[in-house]
Coordinates of C-alpha atoms in Angstrom, one line a residue:
Chain A
X15 CA 345.6 188.0 208.7
X16 CA 342.1 187.2 207.5
X17 CA 343.3 186.6 204.0
X18 CA 345.8 184.1 205.2
X19 CA 343.1 182.3 207.2
X20 CA 340.7 182.1 204.3
X21 CA 343.3 180.8 201.9
X22 CA 345.0 178.3 204.1
X23 CA 344.2 174.8 202.8
X24 CA 344.4 173.2 206.2
X25 CA 341.5 172.8 208.6
X26 CA 340.8 175.4 211.3
X27 CA 342.8 173.6 214.0
X28 CA 345.9 173.8 211.9
X29 CA 345.4 177.4 211.1
X30 CA 345.2 178.3 214.7
X31 CA 348.3 176.2 215.4
X32 CA 350.1 178.1 212.6
X33 CA 349.0 181.4 214.2
X34 CA 350.2 180.3 217.5
X35 CA 353.6 179.3 216.0
X36 CA 353.8 182.7 214.2
X37 CA 353.1 184.6 217.5
X38 CA 355.6 182.7 219.6
X39 CA 358.5 185.2 219.8
X40 CA 357.6 188.2 221.9
X41 CA 358.7 190.9 219.3
X42 CA 356.1 189.3 216.9
X43 CA 353.4 189.5 219.5
X44 CA 354.2 193.2 220.2
X45 CA 354.1 193.8 216.4
X46 CA 350.8 192.1 216.1
X47 CA 349.3 194.1 218.9
X48 CA 350.7 197.3 217.5
X49 CA 349.4 196.6 214.0
X50 CA 346.0 195.6 215.3
X51 CA 345.8 198.9 217.3
X52 CA 346.8 201.0 214.3
X53 CA 344.5 199.3 211.9
X54 CA 341.6 199.6 214.4
X55 CA 342.4 203.3 215.0
X56 CA 342.4 203.9 211.2
X57 CA 339.1 202.0 210.7
X58 CA 337.3 203.8 213.6
X59 CA 338.8 207.2 212.9
X60 CA 335.5 209.0 212.5
X61 CA 334.3 207.6 215.8
X62 CA 337.4 208.2 218.0
X63 CA 339.0 211.2 216.5
X64 CA 338.1 214.4 218.5
X65 CA 338.1 216.4 215.3
X66 CA 337.5 216.0 211.6
X67 CA 340.8 217.3 210.0
X68 CA 339.0 217.9 206.7
X69 CA 336.4 220.2 208.3
X70 CA 337.9 223.6 209.4
X71 CA 334.8 224.3 211.4
X72 CA 335.7 221.7 214.0
X73 CA 339.0 223.2 214.9
X74 CA 339.9 226.5 216.5
X75 CA 342.6 228.9 215.1
X76 CA 343.3 230.1 218.7
X77 CA 344.6 226.7 219.5
X78 CA 347.3 226.8 216.9
X79 CA 350.8 225.4 217.5
X80 CA 350.0 224.1 221.0
X81 CA 352.6 221.6 222.3
X82 CA 351.6 218.1 223.3
X83 CA 349.2 218.2 226.3
X84 CA 348.4 221.9 225.6
X85 CA 345.0 223.1 226.8
X86 CA 342.4 224.1 224.2
X87 CA 340.5 227.4 224.4
X88 CA 337.4 225.2 224.9
X89 CA 339.0 223.5 227.9
X90 CA 340.0 220.1 226.5
X91 CA 343.6 219.0 226.0
X92 CA 345.5 218.1 222.8
X93 CA 347.7 215.2 223.9
X94 CA 349.6 215.2 220.6
X95 CA 349.6 219.0 220.1
X96 CA 348.2 221.1 217.2
X97 CA 349.5 222.4 213.9
X98 CA 349.6 226.0 212.6
X99 CA 345.9 225.9 211.9
X100 CA 344.9 224.6 215.3
X101 CA 344.3 221.1 213.9
X102 CA 344.6 218.3 216.4
X103 CA 347.6 216.1 215.4
X104 CA 346.0 213.0 216.9
X105 CA 343.0 213.3 214.6
X106 CA 345.1 214.2 211.6
X107 CA 347.2 211.0 212.2
X108 CA 344.1 208.8 212.4
X109 CA 342.7 210.2 209.1
X110 CA 346.2 210.3 207.5
X111 CA 346.6 206.6 208.3
X112 CA 343.5 205.8 206.3
X113 CA 344.9 207.6 203.2
X114 CA 348.3 205.9 203.6
X115 CA 346.7 202.5 204.0
X116 CA 344.3 203.1 201.1
X117 CA 347.0 203.9 198.7
X118 CA 349.3 201.1 199.8
X119 CA 346.7 198.4 199.9
X120 CA 345.0 199.3 196.6
X121 CA 348.3 199.5 194.8
X122 CA 349.5 196.2 196.3
X123 CA 346.2 194.5 195.3
X124 CA 346.6 195.6 191.6
X125 CA 350.3 194.9 191.6
X126 CA 349.7 191.4 193.0
X127 CA 347.2 190.6 190.3
X128 CA 349.5 191.8 187.5
X129 CA 352.5 190.1 189.0
X130 CA 350.7 186.8 189.5
X131 CA 349.4 186.7 186.0
X132 CA 352.8 187.5 184.5
X133 CA 354.6 185.1 186.8
X134 CA 352.2 182.2 186.0
X135 CA 352.3 182.9 182.2
X136 CA 356.1 183.1 182.3
X137 CA 356.5 179.8 184.1
X138 CA 353.8 178.0 182.1
X139 CA 354.9 179.3 178.6
X140 CA 358.7 178.9 179.3
X141 CA 361.2 179.4 176.4
X142 CA 361.3 182.8 174.8
X143 CA 358.2 184.3 176.5
X144 CA 359.7 183.4 179.8
X145 CA 363.2 184.8 178.9
X146 CA 361.7 188.1 177.6
X147 CA 359.4 188.6 180.6
X148 CA 362.1 187.9 183.1
X149 CA 364.5 190.1 181.3
X150 CA 362.0 193.0 181.7
X151 CA 361.6 192.1 185.3
X152 CA 365.4 192.1 185.8
X153 CA 365.7 195.5 184.2
X154 CA 362.8 196.9 186.2
X155 CA 364.3 195.5 189.4
X156 CA 367.8 196.9 188.7
X157 CA 366.5 200.5 189.1
X158 CA 365.8 202.0 192.5
X159 CA 362.1 202.1 193.2
X160 CA 362.2 205.7 194.3
X161 CA 363.6 206.8 191.0
X162 CA 360.9 205.0 189.0
X163 CA 358.2 206.5 191.2
X164 CA 359.7 210.0 191.0
X165 CA 359.8 209.9 187.2
X166 CA 356.3 208.6 186.9
X167 CA 354.9 211.3 189.2
X168 CA 357.0 213.9 187.3
X169 CA 355.3 212.7 184.1
X170 CA 351.8 212.1 185.3
X171 CA 351.5 214.8 187.9
X172 CA 350.3 214.7 191.5
X173 CA 347.2 213.0 192.7
X174 CA 345.8 210.0 194.6
X175 CA 345.2 207.9 191.5
X176 CA 348.6 208.8 190.0
X177 CA 350.4 207.9 193.2
X178 CA 348.6 204.5 193.3
X179 CA 349.6 204.0 189.7
X180 CA 353.3 204.9 190.4
X181 CA 353.3 202.4 193.3
X182 CA 351.8 199.6 191.1
X183 CA 354.5 200.1 188.5
X184 CA 357.2 199.9 191.1
X185 CA 355.8 196.8 192.8
X186 CA 354.5 194.3 190.2
X187 CA 357.9 192.9 189.2
X188 CA 358.6 191.5 192.7
X189 CA 355.4 189.5 192.6
X190 CA 356.1 188.3 189.1
X191 CA 359.5 187.0 190.0
X192 CA 358.3 185.3 193.2
X193 CA 355.3 183.6 191.5
X194 CA 357.4 182.6 188.5
X195 CA 359.9 180.9 190.8
X196 CA 357.3 179.0 192.7
X197 CA 355.3 178.1 189.6
X198 CA 358.3 176.8 187.9
X199 CA 358.9 174.3 190.7
X200 CA 355.2 173.4 190.7
X201 CA 355.2 172.8 186.9
X202 CA 357.5 169.9 187.3
X203 CA 355.1 168.1 189.6
X204 CA 352.8 165.2 188.6
X205 CA 349.4 166.9 189.1
X206 CA 350.2 169.5 186.4
X207 CA 351.3 166.7 184.1
X208 CA 348.1 164.8 184.9
X209 CA 346.0 167.9 184.2
X210 CA 347.7 168.3 180.8
X211 CA 347.2 164.7 179.9
X212 CA 343.6 165.1 181.0
X213 CA 343.3 167.6 178.2
X214 CA 342.5 170.6 180.3
X215 CA 343.0 174.0 178.6
X216 CA 345.8 176.5 179.3
X217 CA 343.5 178.8 181.3
X218 CA 342.1 176.1 183.5
X219 CA 345.5 174.6 184.4
X220 CA 346.8 178.1 185.2
X221 CA 344.0 179.3 187.3
X222 CA 342.6 176.1 188.9
X223 CA 345.7 173.9 189.3
X224 CA 348.7 176.1 189.3
X225 CA 347.5 179.3 191.0
X226 CA 346.3 177.9 194.3
X227 CA 349.5 176.1 194.9
X228 CA 351.6 179.2 194.3
X229 CA 349.7 181.5 196.7
X230 CA 351.4 180.8 200.0
X231 CA 354.8 182.2 199.1
X232 CA 353.2 185.2 197.5
X233 CA 351.3 186.0 200.7
X234 CA 354.6 186.0 202.5
X235 CA 355.9 188.7 200.2
X236 CA 352.7 190.7 200.3
X237 CA 353.1 192.1 203.8
X238 CA 356.7 193.2 203.1
X239 CA 355.6 194.9 199.9
X240 CA 352.7 196.7 201.6
X241 CA 355.2 198.0 204.2
X242 CA 357.4 199.2 201.4
X243 CA 354.5 200.8 199.6
X244 CA 353.5 202.7 202.7
X245 CA 357.1 204.0 203.1
X246 CA 357.4 204.9 199.4
X247 CA 354.1 206.7 199.3
X248 CA 355.0 208.7 202.3
X249 CA 358.4 209.6 200.7
X250 CA 356.7 210.8 197.6
X251 CA 354.1 212.8 199.6
X252 CA 356.9 214.2 201.8
X253 CA 358.7 215.5 198.6
X254 CA 355.4 217.1 197.6
X255 CA 354.9 214.7 194.6
X256 CA 352.5 212.3 196.1
X257 CA 348.9 212.6 197.4
X258 CA 347.2 216.0 197.0
X259 CA 347.1 218.5 199.9
X260 CA 343.3 217.8 200.3
X261 CA 344.1 214.2 201.1
X262 CA 346.9 214.4 203.7
X263 CA 348.6 211.1 204.2
X264 CA 351.2 210.5 207.0
X265 CA 354.0 211.6 204.7
X266 CA 352.3 214.9 203.8
X267 CA 351.6 215.6 207.5
X268 CA 355.3 215.0 208.2
X269 CA 356.2 217.4 205.4
X270 CA 353.9 220.0 206.7
X271 CA 355.5 219.8 210.1
X272 CA 359.0 219.8 208.8
X273 CA 359.0 223.6 208.3
X274 CA 358.4 223.8 212.1
X275 CA 361.1 221.3 213.1
X276 CA 363.8 223.9 212.9
X277 CA 362.1 226.1 215.4
X278 CA 361.8 223.2 217.9
X279 CA 358.1 222.5 217.3
X280 CA 358.8 218.9 216.8
X281 CA 355.4 217.4 217.5
X282 CA 353.7 218.2 214.1
X283 CA 356.3 216.0 212.3
X284 CA 357.3 213.6 215.0
X285 CA 354.0 212.1 216.0
X286 CA 352.8 211.3 212.4
X287 CA 356.4 210.0 211.8
X288 CA 356.2 207.7 214.8
X289 CA 352.9 206.4 213.6
X290 CA 354.4 205.7 210.2
X291 CA 357.5 204.0 211.6
X292 CA 355.6 201.9 214.1
X293 CA 353.2 200.8 211.3
X294 CA 356.0 199.8 208.9
X295 CA 358.1 198.2 211.5
X296 CA 355.3 196.0 212.8
X297 CA 354.5 194.9 209.3
X298 CA 358.1 194.1 208.6
X299 CA 358.5 192.1 211.8
X300 CA 355.4 190.1 211.1
X301 CA 356.2 189.4 207.5
X302 CA 359.7 188.3 208.4
X303 CA 358.3 185.8 210.8
X304 CA 355.7 184.5 208.3
X305 CA 358.4 184.0 205.7
X306 CA 360.6 182.3 208.2
X307 CA 357.9 179.8 208.9
X308 CA 356.7 179.3 205.4
X309 CA 360.2 178.9 203.9
X310 CA 362.4 177.3 206.6
X311 CA 365.2 176.8 204.0
X312 CA 365.6 180.6 203.6
X313 CA 365.6 181.3 207.3
X314 CA 367.6 184.4 208.0
X315 CA 367.8 185.3 204.3
X316 CA 366.9 188.8 203.3
Chain B
X25 CA 384.6 184.5 178.6
X26 CA 385.0 187.2 175.9
X27 CA 381.8 186.0 174.2
X28 CA 379.9 186.2 177.5
X29 CA 381.1 189.8 178.1
X30 CA 380.4 190.8 174.6
X31 CA 376.8 189.6 174.8
X32 CA 376.4 191.4 178.0
X33 CA 377.8 194.6 176.4
X34 CA 375.4 194.3 173.6
X35 CA 372.5 193.8 176.0
X36 CA 373.7 196.9 177.9
X37 CA 373.7 199.0 174.8
X38 CA 370.2 197.7 173.9
X39 CA 368.9 198.6 177.4
X40 CA 370.4 202.1 176.9
X41 CA 368.7 202.5 173.6
X42 CA 365.3 201.3 174.8
X43 CA 365.5 203.4 177.9
X44 CA 366.4 206.5 175.8
X45 CA 363.2 205.9 173.7
X46 CA 361.1 205.2 176.8
X47 CA 362.4 208.1 178.9
X48 CA 362.2 210.6 176.0
X49 CA 358.6 209.7 175.0
X50 CA 357.3 209.6 178.6
X51 CA 359.0 212.8 179.6
X52 CA 358.3 214.8 176.4
X53 CA 354.8 213.5 175.6
X54 CA 353.1 214.8 178.7
X55 CA 352.8 218.2 180.4
X56 CA 353.6 221.6 178.9
X57 CA 356.8 223.2 180.2
X58 CA 355.9 226.6 178.7
X59 CA 353.0 226.9 181.2
X60 CA 355.5 226.4 184.1
X61 CA 358.4 228.5 182.7
X62 CA 356.6 231.5 181.4
X63 CA 354.9 234.2 183.5
X64 CA 351.1 234.1 183.5
X65 CA 350.9 237.7 182.0
X66 CA 353.1 236.8 179.0
X67 CA 351.7 237.7 175.6
X68 CA 350.9 235.1 172.9
X69 CA 354.0 236.3 171.0
X70 CA 356.2 235.6 174.0
X71 CA 354.7 232.2 174.3
X72 CA 355.3 231.4 170.6
X73 CA 358.8 232.7 170.7
X74 CA 359.5 230.5 173.7
X75 CA 358.0 227.4 172.0
X76 CA 360.2 228.1 169.0
X77 CA 363.3 228.6 171.0
X78 CA 362.8 225.4 173.0
X79 CA 362.1 223.5 169.7
X80 CA 358.6 222.4 171.0
X81 CA 357.0 223.1 167.6
X82 CA 358.8 220.1 166.0
X83 CA 357.1 216.7 165.7
X84 CA 358.0 214.4 168.6
X85 CA 360.0 212.1 166.3
X86 CA 362.2 215.0 165.1
X87 CA 362.6 216.1 168.7
X88 CA 363.8 212.6 169.5
X89 CA 366.4 212.5 166.8
X90 CA 367.7 216.0 167.9
X91 CA 367.8 214.6 171.4
X92 CA 369.6 211.4 170.3
X93 CA 372.1 213.4 168.3
X94 CA 372.8 215.7 171.2
X95 CA 373.1 212.7 173.5
X96 CA 375.7 211.0 171.3
X97 CA 377.7 214.3 171.0
X98 CA 377.6 214.6 174.8
X99 CA 375.2 217.6 174.8
X100 CA 371.7 216.3 175.6
X101 CA 369.8 219.5 175.0
X102 CA 369.8 222.8 176.8
X103 CA 368.1 223.3 180.1
X104 CA 364.8 225.2 179.7
X105 CA 365.2 226.9 183.1
X106 CA 369.0 227.6 183.2
X107 CA 369.7 227.9 179.5
X108 CA 372.9 225.9 179.7
X109 CA 373.5 222.4 178.3
X110 CA 371.8 219.9 180.6
X111 CA 374.8 217.7 180.7
X112 CA 377.1 220.5 182.0
X113 CA 374.5 221.2 184.7
X114 CA 374.6 217.6 185.8
X115 CA 378.4 217.5 185.6
X116 CA 378.6 220.5 187.8
X117 CA 376.4 219.0 190.5
X118 CA 377.7 215.4 190.3
X119 CA 380.9 215.8 192.5
X120 CA 378.7 216.8 195.5
X121 CA 376.5 213.7 195.1
X122 CA 379.5 211.4 194.5
X123 CA 381.2 212.8 197.6
X124 CA 378.1 212.2 199.7
X125 CA 377.6 208.6 198.3
X126 CA 381.3 207.7 198.9
X127 CA 381.3 208.9 202.5
X128 CA 378.0 207.1 203.2
X129 CA 379.3 203.9 201.5
X130 CA 382.5 203.9 203.6
X131 CA 380.4 204.4 206.8
X132 CA 378.1 201.6 205.7
X133 CA 380.9 199.1 205.0
X134 CA 382.9 199.8 208.2
X135 CA 379.8 199.3 210.3
X136 CA 377.7 196.8 208.4
X137 CA 380.3 194.2 207.3
X138 CA 381.7 193.4 210.8
X139 CA 378.2 193.4 212.3
X140 CA 376.8 191.1 209.7
X141 CA 379.8 188.7 210.1
X142 CA 379.4 188.7 213.9
X143 CA 375.7 188.1 213.6
X144 CA 376.3 185.1 211.3
X145 CA 379.3 183.6 213.2
X146 CA 378.0 184.2 216.8
X147 CA 374.2 183.9 216.3
X148 CA 373.6 183.7 220.1
X149 CA 375.6 186.7 221.1
X150 CA 373.9 190.0 222.1
X151 CA 375.8 191.8 219.3
X152 CA 374.0 189.4 216.8
X153 CA 370.6 190.2 218.3
X154 CA 371.3 193.9 218.4
X155 CA 372.6 193.9 214.8
X156 CA 369.6 191.9 213.4
X157 CA 367.1 194.0 215.4
X158 CA 368.7 197.1 214.1
X159 CA 368.6 195.9 210.5
X160 CA 364.8 195.4 210.8
X161 CA 364.5 198.9 212.2
X162 CA 366.8 200.5 209.7
X163 CA 365.1 198.7 206.9
X164 CA 361.6 199.9 207.9
X165 CA 362.2 203.6 208.6
X166 CA 362.0 205.7 205.4
X167 CA 365.0 207.9 204.5
X168 CA 363.2 211.1 205.4
X169 CA 362.2 209.7 208.8
X170 CA 365.9 209.1 209.6
X171 CA 366.8 212.6 208.3
X172 CA 364.2 214.3 210.4
X173 CA 365.3 212.4 213.5
X174 CA 368.9 213.2 213.0
X175 CA 368.1 216.9 212.4
X176 CA 366.0 217.0 215.5
X177 CA 368.6 215.4 217.7
X178 CA 371.9 216.8 216.3
X179 CA 370.9 220.1 214.7
X180 CA 367.9 221.4 216.7
X181 CA 368.3 219.6 220.1
X182 CA 372.1 219.5 220.6
X183 CA 373.1 222.1 218.1
X184 CA 376.2 220.2 217.2
X185 CA 375.9 219.9 213.5
X186 CA 374.5 222.0 210.6
X187 CA 371.5 220.6 208.9
X188 CA 371.6 222.4 205.5
X189 CA 374.0 223.1 202.7
X190 CA 377.5 221.8 201.9
X191 CA 379.7 224.2 203.8
X192 CA 383.0 225.5 202.5
X193 CA 384.1 223.9 199.3
X194 CA 387.8 223.8 198.3
X195 CA 389.5 222.6 195.1
X196 CA 391.6 219.4 195.6
X197 CA 393.3 218.0 192.6
X198 CA 390.9 219.9 190.4
X199 CA 387.8 218.5 192.1
X200 CA 385.6 220.7 194.3
X201 CA 385.2 219.0 197.6
X202 CA 384.0 219.8 201.1
X203 CA 386.1 217.0 202.7
X204 CA 389.3 219.0 202.9
X205 CA 388.1 221.1 205.8
X206 CA 386.8 220.3 209.3
X207 CA 383.7 222.5 208.7
X208 CA 383.0 220.5 205.5
X209 CA 383.0 217.3 207.5
X210 CA 380.5 218.8 209.9
X211 CA 378.2 219.6 207.0
X212 CA 378.4 216.1 205.4
X213 CA 378.0 214.3 208.7
X214 CA 374.2 214.3 208.9
X215 CA 373.3 213.6 205.2
X216 CA 375.9 210.9 204.9
X217 CA 374.7 209.2 208.2
X218 CA 371.1 209.4 206.8
X219 CA 372.2 207.4 203.7
X220 CA 374.5 205.1 205.6
X221 CA 371.8 204.0 208.2
X222 CA 369.8 202.2 205.6
X223 CA 372.8 200.7 203.9
X224 CA 374.2 199.4 207.2
X225 CA 370.9 197.6 207.7
X226 CA 371.0 196.2 204.2
X227 CA 374.6 195.1 204.5
X228 CA 374.0 193.3 207.9
X229 CA 371.2 191.4 206.3
X230 CA 373.1 190.4 203.2
X231 CA 376.4 189.5 204.9
X232 CA 374.5 187.6 207.6
X233 CA 372.4 185.6 205.1
X234 CA 375.2 184.7 202.7
X235 CA 377.6 183.8 205.5
X236 CA 375.0 181.6 207.2
X237 CA 374.6 179.8 203.9
X238 CA 378.3 179.2 203.5
X239 CA 378.8 178.1 207.1
X240 CA 376.3 175.4 206.6
X241 CA 377.9 174.2 203.4
X242 CA 379.5 170.8 203.2
X243 CA 383.0 172.0 202.3
X244 CA 383.1 174.2 205.5
X245 CA 381.9 171.3 207.7
X246 CA 384.5 169.1 206.0
X247 CA 387.2 171.6 206.7
X248 CA 386.2 171.6 210.4
X249 CA 386.0 167.9 210.5
X250 CA 389.4 167.7 209.0
X251 CA 390.7 169.7 212.0
X252 CA 391.4 173.0 210.4
X253 CA 391.5 175.7 213.1
X254 CA 388.4 177.8 213.5
X255 CA 390.1 181.1 212.6
X256 CA 391.5 179.6 209.4
X257 CA 388.1 178.1 208.4
X258 CA 386.5 181.5 208.8
X259 CA 389.1 183.5 206.8
X260 CA 389.9 180.9 204.1
X261 CA 386.7 178.9 203.6
X262 CA 383.8 181.1 204.8
X263 CA 384.8 184.6 204.0
X264 CA 386.1 184.0 200.5
X265 CA 382.9 182.5 199.5
X266 CA 380.4 184.5 201.5
X267 CA 381.7 187.9 200.3
X268 CA 381.3 187.3 196.6
X269 CA 377.6 188.2 196.6
X270 CA 378.3 191.0 199.0
X271 CA 380.7 192.6 196.6
X272 CA 378.2 192.6 193.8
X273 CA 375.4 193.9 196.0
X274 CA 377.7 196.7 197.1
X275 CA 378.4 197.7 193.6
X276 CA 374.7 197.8 192.8
X277 CA 373.9 199.7 196.0
X278 CA 376.4 202.3 195.2
X279 CA 374.4 203.1 192.1
X280 CA 371.3 203.1 194.3
X281 CA 373.0 205.6 196.6
X282 CA 373.5 208.0 193.8
X283 CA 369.7 207.8 193.0
X284 CA 368.4 207.6 196.6
X285 CA 370.3 210.8 197.3
X286 CA 367.2 212.6 195.9
X287 CA 365.4 212.5 199.2
X288 CA 368.4 213.1 201.4
X289 CA 369.8 215.9 199.2
X290 CA 366.4 217.7 199.2
X291 CA 366.1 217.6 203.0
X292 CA 369.6 218.7 203.7
X293 CA 369.7 221.2 200.8
X294 CA 372.8 219.4 199.5
X295 CA 373.6 220.8 196.1
X296 CA 373.9 217.5 194.2
X297 CA 372.2 215.9 191.2
X298 CA 369.3 214.5 193.2
X299 CA 368.2 217.9 194.3
X300 CA 368.7 219.1 190.7
X301 CA 366.3 216.3 189.6
X302 CA 363.6 217.4 192.0
X303 CA 364.0 221.0 191.0
X304 CA 363.7 220.0 187.4
X305 CA 360.6 218.0 188.0
X306 CA 358.8 220.9 189.7
X307 CA 359.9 223.2 186.9
X308 CA 359.2 220.6 184.2
X309 CA 362.7 221.2 182.9
X310 CA 362.5 218.2 180.5
X311 CA 366.1 218.2 179.1
X312 CA 367.5 218.1 182.6
X313 CA 365.1 215.3 183.7
X314 CA 366.0 213.3 180.6
X315 CA 369.7 213.9 180.8
X316 CA 369.6 212.9 184.5
X317 CA 367.7 209.8 183.8
X318 CA 370.0 208.8 180.9
X319 CA 373.1 209.5 183.1
X320 CA 371.5 207.2 185.8
X321 CA 370.7 204.5 183.3
X322 CA 374.3 204.7 182.0
X323 CA 375.7 204.4 185.6
X324 CA 373.4 201.4 186.2
X325 CA 374.2 199.7 183.0
X326 CA 377.9 200.2 183.5
X327 CA 377.8 198.9 187.1
X328 CA 375.7 195.9 186.0
X329 CA 378.3 195.2 183.4
X330 CA 381.2 195.5 185.8
X331 CA 379.3 193.2 188.3
X332 CA 378.7 190.6 185.6
X333 CA 382.4 190.7 184.6
X334 CA 383.5 190.5 188.2
X335 CA 381.2 187.5 188.7
X336 CA 382.5 185.7 185.7
X337 CA 386.1 186.2 187.0
X338 CA 385.3 185.3 190.6
X339 CA 382.9 182.4 190.0
X340 CA 383.5 180.2 186.9
X341 CA 380.0 178.6 187.2
X342 CA 378.4 181.9 186.2
X343 CA 379.9 181.8 182.8
X344 CA 378.2 178.5 182.1
X345 CA 374.9 179.3 183.7
X346 CA 374.9 182.8 182.2
X347 CA 374.9 181.6 178.6
X348 CA 371.2 180.5 178.8
X349 CA 369.9 183.5 180.7

């Protein structure tokens, strides 16, 4: 939300009015509260988590596979249960969230930069450059993201940086297409014409004139894409092709617990899964609402 | 029309060629399959014999041409791990994936199409609210989340349905299928539902969006103003126009189902091509990975071509607009 606040061209009163408008339906308010809670939990993980899941000295092997609410050997309670090593699931979720969010946000930031540049250049240059770039985007978008990510990981191997790279490759095209569409409409307006007549260079027109006017629709797509990135990262990690075991994201936690699901020890998978689903759903609800307000003509469109 | 289709066909072939180059170089340039395939205690001679047998001693360009030749003759190289042609491996696994995708698609259409239409035509009804709420939910939950939930409820909790494998397979008209027996249906129920849940959400969204757009169009309002009965407006004016994009999306999504099956097949131990891909990735079985990817590209290019052709037939405006794209 802070990014939207900073970039909104309107004065503060209009920004808060916009926020109020966004938050009007109750599901959106619930989603905002949920998202804030989750983000706060992830940010403050070292302070509020009872254990450090990366430090085996802080957990007790005698507490392994305790159900939710189980009593620890030391007297406390594990409200979310423990895994086979006696690790507190609640702490693991808080730290797992950090890794999931880190991967998703970093990859989204790089993908946005690449996508915005390609979109702007495509719209500004037009003609063959535009046709070529958009054809590449078309081809890229016609393949399922999971397949592209799988192949990249197959080729590159497993790791935090490689997962981020795979997510960048799967995401940039959406931004490129969105930006190009908006920029194309902006290109026809008088201020661009004026800047051209004024003799400004290609780079200045692109960055100072065109870019700021194309950002609002991009921001609307960002949230949706970040949600998608979180889901995709967790899928890769669940399949054992994402983040390394030393950096367990939510997807990896769910995968670890999956072996115990069959024997009825649901909590090791289910609680990280719930955290993941709540996170993605609240992002989706929020971004749907933002898009609805920013682009009233597309109301209800997927 | 013919010129339009011909240019699309050429484009498709170009995509195939570029993809073969891209897929081959990316898959073959990185990682050493010998390390994965051969036991750690193998001697240097064993290693060299293996490298020779797999053709890994050849320059990459030569390897590419061997691969291209094999591809054109329908061979596509031998699997490192199974020592049979990669294409035959995929062909053997494909019916299972196709079966799963078809059942999921039928489920998605029977549920998603009416729900999307109701949501668009009766936007204030509770069915509309439920359907749109569900589509947000189904869109957000990753495939494996759905799979685990279904397993927990129907396999572990209630014990109604099996959660792994394909069940008894019988030959029907020369094709192996598990749909001929009741037990087979029990096995396919959970994986197919997993795939369908996402597709239902998608269909509701697309049908809803495109129907809303058509309902607001001038020609529909004119028909209503003219006094055409509501039911007739819906079937003759709205549906005919709103379902064109739905048909094309469906075609593309069917290709997506074949690819998305990777996750679902892995979780439910469904013996299809998706699971084969994941196994091949972990074993670095390059020929199988490449053959799978090329088969997928072929499926996608073919579906794209059919969709383009369908569009040109259904909507004459596309032919004009398509010429400058």
